[in-house]
Every structure is written in C-alpha cells, then in structure tokens.
Coordinates of C-alpha atoms in Angstrom, one line a residue:
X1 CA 115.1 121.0 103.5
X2 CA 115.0 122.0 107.1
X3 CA 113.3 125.6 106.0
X4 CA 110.8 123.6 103.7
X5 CA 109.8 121.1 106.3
X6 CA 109.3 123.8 109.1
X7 CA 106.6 125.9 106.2
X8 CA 104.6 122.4 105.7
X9 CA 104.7 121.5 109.0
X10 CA 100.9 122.2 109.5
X11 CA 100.0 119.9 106.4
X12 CA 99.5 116.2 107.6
X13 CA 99.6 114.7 104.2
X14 CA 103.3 115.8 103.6
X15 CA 105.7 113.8 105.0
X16 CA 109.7 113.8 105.3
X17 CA 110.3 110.1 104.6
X18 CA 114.0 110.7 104.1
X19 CA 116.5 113.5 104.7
X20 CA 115.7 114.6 101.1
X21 CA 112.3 114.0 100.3
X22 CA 109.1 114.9 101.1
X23 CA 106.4 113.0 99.8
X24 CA 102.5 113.8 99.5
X25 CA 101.0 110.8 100.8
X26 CA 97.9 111.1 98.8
X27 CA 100.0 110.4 95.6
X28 CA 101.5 107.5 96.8
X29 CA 100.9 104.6 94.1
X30 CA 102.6 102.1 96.0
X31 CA 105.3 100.6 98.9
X32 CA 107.6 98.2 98.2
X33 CA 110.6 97.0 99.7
X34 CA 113.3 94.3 101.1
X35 CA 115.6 93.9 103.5
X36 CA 117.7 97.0 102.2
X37 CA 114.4 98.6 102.8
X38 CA 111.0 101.1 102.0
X39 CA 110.8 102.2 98.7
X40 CA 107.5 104.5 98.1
X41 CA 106.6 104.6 94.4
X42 CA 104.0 107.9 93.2
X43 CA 101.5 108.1 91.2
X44 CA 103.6 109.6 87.4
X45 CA 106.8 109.7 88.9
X46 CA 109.4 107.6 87.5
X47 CA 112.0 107.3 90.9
X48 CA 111.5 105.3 93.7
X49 CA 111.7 107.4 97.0
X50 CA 113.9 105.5 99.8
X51 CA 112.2 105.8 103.1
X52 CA 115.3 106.4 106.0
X53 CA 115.5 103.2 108.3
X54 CA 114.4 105.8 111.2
X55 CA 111.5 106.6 109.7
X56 CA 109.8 103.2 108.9
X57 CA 107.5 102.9 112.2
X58 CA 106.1 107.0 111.6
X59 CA 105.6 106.5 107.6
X60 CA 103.5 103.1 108.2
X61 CA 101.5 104.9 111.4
X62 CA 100.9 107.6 108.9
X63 CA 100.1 105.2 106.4
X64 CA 97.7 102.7 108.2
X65 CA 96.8 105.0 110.9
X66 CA 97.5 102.9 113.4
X67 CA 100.7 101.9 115.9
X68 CA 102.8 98.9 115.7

C-alpha cells in the first residue's frame, strides 16, 4: 500500500482514509458514522470504507476544505 500511496501522491483527490484503502473523493456518495466511527460509502460500491480514528480531522479538511 506504501508503494501505491507514494505513485498517487501528486493526485489530491485520492486519499488514504485507512491503512488499506484509498478512496477517490469524487466518488464518494456519502459519510456516515457513530461513535465506533467514519464510514465513507461510494457511488456503486457495495462496502462501506472505515476511515482510521487518525485520520478523521485530514479526511473532513479534505472534505469541507476547511480546518476544525
């Protein structure tokens, strides 16, 4: 995942949400979550992607485009 985050890097649409996903955040259909956390749902994908506890603050700066 390392190698495939590193060749994307320049690409500010993709984003590592989790240790094992990277999600396009133009295909992002919806966020949804409770206290056990973010789950990001796409657009024709039937899995909800977990977004890592770290992550959070980045993913909704990325999201909103603007700091907490």
């Amino acid at each position: 995942m390392k190698y495939a985050t590193d060749r994307v890097t320049g690409f500010s649409f993709l984003y590592q949400c989790h240790r094992s996903w990277l999600v396009n955040l133009h295909r992002i259909d919806r966020v949804g979550g409770n206290s056990q956390g973010l789950k990001i749902m796409i657009k024709d994908f039937g899995e909800d992607i977990p977004v890592a506890r770290k992550n959070i603050a980045m993913f909704r700066e990325k999201i909103t485009g603007t700091k907490e």
